[in-house]
Structures are given as structure tokens and as C-alpha cells.
Amino acid sequence: MKTYVAGTVSAVLLGLASLAQAGQLVSPPLPTHPFRTNTSSEGLCRIRNTGTTPVKVTVSMSSNNGMVHLFDNCQGDGGPRTLAAGQSCSVMKQLPDDSFVACKVTAPDVTKLRGTLEVDHNFNTNVAVDLE
Amino acid sequence: MRTLILVTVCAGVLALSGMSEAAQISSAPIFGGHFQSRAECVILNFGTRPVAATVKILNDNGQTAATSSCDGSLEAGEFCSVVAAVTSQNPLASIHNMNSYSCVATAPSTGTLRGALVIYEEVYDSDWDIYNLQPMRSAPLQ
């Protein structure tokens, strides 16, 4: 009985611990202050699978105003793409003025995923943050 | 013995829960440079429930340069920001070109919050004869 209880306890604790690590990585939000002149502002989210096994990723960017889709190779055939070991993908959107942007990746296991969100002006990176 | 095991389990569960739900996330202090003119701190609630959060930009002395209560509640998926800029009218609420700045967000639970502090400078655009804000540095809240 004691062994059974101890086993159950360990399973619960391990389950809780893994719940806290798996599922999603989210970037800190970044403000999108464009130049006031004729320049564009883009958000680029890059995700890399640093592990040795493939991971299916769903990458999304969010803002408090509308974004214009520019590029997305984190999808394949209209669905989430599976990143092979060492492979990267990225999503790029044109950003709204005076707003905010963030990036999120969800996967069955995110422990081997790394990501970064960049805010560019005229496709030159001004500021970047890592997904956590 | 069973009681002891149960108490240990409860303590373990509570400890794990507490580790993922600190009441505060903070950035490192960052200095953009002598031309820094604006600091902006943004937080995002990426959870599914509203969070009552407060965001502050602090100077080297721990004094508050700017603060926001995010209108009382930050809804799921919502952003909230606070800005401190150079001004001669209220020096305490102004950012100084010799000071570094940090940002702190406090909430009952910060497990679903992310944040970043960004420092800007004004860059002259000779083509249009105006100054534009350009990010110099950023730091995540952790």
C-alpha cells in the first residue's frame, strides 16, 4: 500500500512538473513605434528545434491591431509544420502603428524549442526578445 | 505514515504551484545611452483569465518614473504599457540621460504575464527634417 501511495505521489508530482514546462513558449510583447516617415515596420518570429527528434509546431503572432501577413513557413499544407531536428521556421507580418506585438509557439513538447521575436524597420532589426 | 506521506505530497504540490506563480516579474536595469529619450514597458496577459496587474518604470534609485494599473484589469490576450519620456516639467517622471531604468509588473499571479522594457532615442531624419523614435535596447521581465 505504501509503495502504491508513494508511486502515485511521484507520478502526480512528475506530471505537474512536466505540465509547467510543456505546451507553449510566449515572447515578451514589444511596442511597435514606427518611424513617422515613409518606412515600414515588420514583426518576425523565428522558431528552432534544437532537439534530436521532430516537433510539430504552431506559431502565431498577436497584436492589439490588425497585421498584414507577409511570410510564414511554419505551416505546411495549411497546417502546423513538423520541424526536423535542427530545423527552423519563421513567420513575418507587417505591424500596425503605435501598437504591440507578441509571438507564441505551441507544441506537444517545447523543451527543445527556442524562439525569438524581432521588430524590424524597413526589414532591419531594431529590437528582439526571446520566447520563454 | 500515511498522514506523513499526504502532508509531504501537499507540500510538494504547493511548492510547485508557488514556483510558477510569483507575484512579480522584473527586468534588468538597462541604459540605452546618453541620447536615450523614452522608456516604454509593455506587458501581455497570454492566459485565459483577467489579471489585475500594475506596471512601473523605476530609476536607479528605485523611484517610480511612470506607473499604470492597466485600467484595473488586464483581460486575456490584452496588452498594457507605460511610458516615461524626457520632460522638464516633472523630473521624477522623466527619464534622464545618465540613468538606467528597469520595469516591474506585479499581480496576484504572474504565471501568464510576459513583459519587456524598451528604451528609445530620437534619430534625426534629414530627408523629412524630423526626429523619429528608434529602439536602442530592450530587456525582458522575468
PDB file of C-alpha atoms in Angstrom, chain A residues 7-84:
ATOM      1  CA  GLY A   7       4.242   5.720  -6.660  1.00  0.00           C
ATOM      2  CA  THR A   8       1.054   7.685  -7.174  1.00  0.00           C
ATOM      3  CA  VAL A   9       2.556  10.682  -5.417  1.00  0.00           C
ATOM      4  CA  SER A  10       5.652  10.585  -7.602  1.00  0.00           C
ATOM      5  CA  ALA A  11       3.544  10.298 -10.732  1.00  0.00           C
ATOM      6  CA  VAL A  12       1.424  13.293  -9.716  1.00  0.00           C
ATOM      7  CA  LEU A  13       4.456  15.434  -8.924  1.00  0.00           C
ATOM      8  CA  LEU A  14       6.224  14.488 -12.126  1.00  0.00           C
ATOM      9  CA  GLY A  15       3.042  15.181 -14.071  1.00  0.00           C
ATOM     10  CA  LEU A  16       2.685  18.619 -12.535  1.00  0.00           C
ATOM     11  CA  ALA A  17       6.317  19.406 -13.150  1.00  0.00           C
ATOM     12  CA  SER A  18       6.064  18.467 -16.824  1.00  0.00           C
ATOM     13  CA  LEU A  19       2.839  20.453 -17.200  1.00  0.00           C
ATOM     14  CA  ALA A  20       4.724  23.545 -16.141  1.00  0.00           C
ATOM     15  CA  GLN A  21       7.312  23.070 -18.894  1.00  0.00           C
ATOM     16  CA  ALA A  22       5.441  21.727 -21.904  1.00  0.00           C
ATOM     17  CA  GLY A  23       2.889  23.310 -24.183  1.00  0.00           C
ATOM     18  CA  GLN A  24       3.895  26.798 -25.175  1.00  0.00           C
ATOM     19  CA  LEU A  25       6.573  29.440 -25.321  1.00  0.00           C
ATOM     20  CA  VAL A  26       5.492  33.076 -25.386  1.00  0.00           C
ATOM     21  CA  SER A  27       7.569  36.140 -26.171  1.00  0.00           C
ATOM     22  CA  PRO A  28       7.513  39.295 -24.126  1.00  0.00           C
ATOM     23  CA  PRO A  29       5.442  41.856 -26.047  1.00  0.00           C
ATOM     24  CA  LEU A  30       7.217  44.607 -27.946  1.00  0.00           C
ATOM     25  CA  PRO A  31       5.874  48.046 -28.823  1.00  0.00           C
ATOM     26  CA  THR A  32       5.604  48.913 -32.497  1.00  0.00           C
ATOM     27  CA  HIS A  33       6.550  52.541 -32.848  1.00  0.00           C
ATOM     28  CA  PRO A  34       7.219  53.167 -36.483  1.00  0.00           C
ATOM     29  CA  PHE A  35       9.250  55.931 -37.898  1.00  0.00           C
ATOM     30  CA  ARG A  36       6.991  58.821 -38.694  1.00  0.00           C
ATOM     31  CA  THR A  37       8.302  58.937 -42.223  1.00  0.00           C
ATOM     32  CA  ASN A  38       7.770  56.579 -45.084  1.00  0.00           C
ATOM     33  CA  THR A  39       9.134  53.384 -43.526  1.00  0.00           C
ATOM     34  CA  SER A  40       7.540  50.038 -42.744  1.00  0.00           C
ATOM     35  CA  SER A  41       7.524  48.080 -39.520  1.00  0.00           C
ATOM     36  CA  GLU A  42       7.682  44.269 -39.509  1.00  0.00           C
ATOM     37  CA  GLY A  43       7.466  41.594 -36.853  1.00  0.00           C
ATOM     38  CA  LEU A  44       9.407  38.380 -37.367  1.00  0.00           C
ATOM     39  CA  CYS A  45       9.117  35.316 -35.173  1.00  0.00           C
ATOM     40  CA  ARG A  46      11.762  32.606 -35.568  1.00  0.00           C
ATOM     41  CA  ILE A  47      11.479  29.135 -34.050  1.00  0.00           C
ATOM     42  CA  ARG A  48      14.175  26.448 -33.983  1.00  0.00           C
ATOM     43  CA  ASN A  49      14.035  22.830 -32.928  1.00  0.00           C
ATOM     44  CA  THR A  50      17.310  22.261 -31.093  1.00  0.00           C
ATOM     45  CA  GLY A  51      16.451  18.666 -30.231  1.00  0.00           C
ATOM     46  CA  THR A  52      17.164  15.400 -31.993  1.00  0.00           C
ATOM     47  CA  THR A  53      13.553  14.416 -32.675  1.00  0.00           C
ATOM     48  CA  PRO A  54      10.924  16.133 -34.898  1.00  0.00           C
ATOM     49  CA  VAL A  55       8.435  18.522 -33.249  1.00  0.00           C
ATOM     50  CA  LYS A  56       5.152  19.746 -34.717  1.00  0.00           C
ATOM     51  CA  VAL A  57       4.867  23.494 -34.030  1.00  0.00           C
ATOM     52  CA  THR A  58       2.041  26.009 -34.207  1.00  0.00           C
ATOM     53  CA  VAL A  59       3.382  29.553 -34.394  1.00  0.00           C
ATOM     54  CA  SER A  60       1.183  32.630 -34.048  1.00  0.00           C
ATOM     55  CA  MET A  61       1.689  36.351 -33.656  1.00  0.00           C
ATOM     56  CA  SER A  62      -0.764  38.596 -31.846  1.00  0.00           C
ATOM     57  CA  SER A  63      -1.302  42.335 -31.750  1.00  0.00           C
ATOM     58  CA  ASN A  64      -3.904  44.753 -30.459  1.00  0.00           C
ATOM     59  CA  ASN A  65      -4.430  45.973 -34.025  1.00  0.00           C
ATOM     60  CA  GLY A  66      -4.520  44.314 -37.409  1.00  0.00           C
ATOM     61  CA  MET A  67      -1.392  42.870 -39.005  1.00  0.00           C
ATOM     62  CA  VAL A  68      -0.689  42.103 -42.645  1.00  0.00           C
ATOM     63  CA  HIS A  69       0.586  38.634 -43.453  1.00  0.00           C
ATOM     64  CA  LEU A  70       3.926  38.681 -45.268  1.00  0.00           C
ATOM     65  CA  PHE A  71       5.515  35.272 -44.869  1.00  0.00           C
ATOM     66  CA  ASP A  72       5.004  32.003 -42.968  1.00  0.00           C
ATOM     67  CA  ASN A  73       6.968  28.802 -43.422  1.00  0.00           C
ATOM     68  CA  CYS A  74       5.949  27.437 -40.022  1.00  0.00           C
ATOM     69  CA  GLN A  75       2.953  25.950 -41.821  1.00  0.00           C
ATOM     70  CA  GLY A  76       2.879  23.202 -44.371  1.00  0.00           C
ATOM     71  CA  ASP A  77      -0.189  22.319 -46.415  1.00  0.00           C
ATOM     72  CA  GLY A  78      -2.246  24.766 -44.372  1.00  0.00           C
ATOM     73  CA  GLY A  79      -1.469  23.118 -41.041  1.00  0.00           C
ATOM     74  CA  PRO A  80       1.216  23.109 -38.395  1.00  0.00           C
ATOM     75  CA  ARG A  81       4.597  22.101 -39.713  1.00  0.00           C
ATOM     76  CA  THR A  82       6.819  19.456 -38.196  1.00  0.00           C
ATOM     77  CA  LEU A  83      10.302  20.789 -37.620  1.00  0.00           C
ATOM     78  CA  ALA A  84      13.006  18.182 -38.048  1.00  0.00           C
TER      79      ALA A  84
END
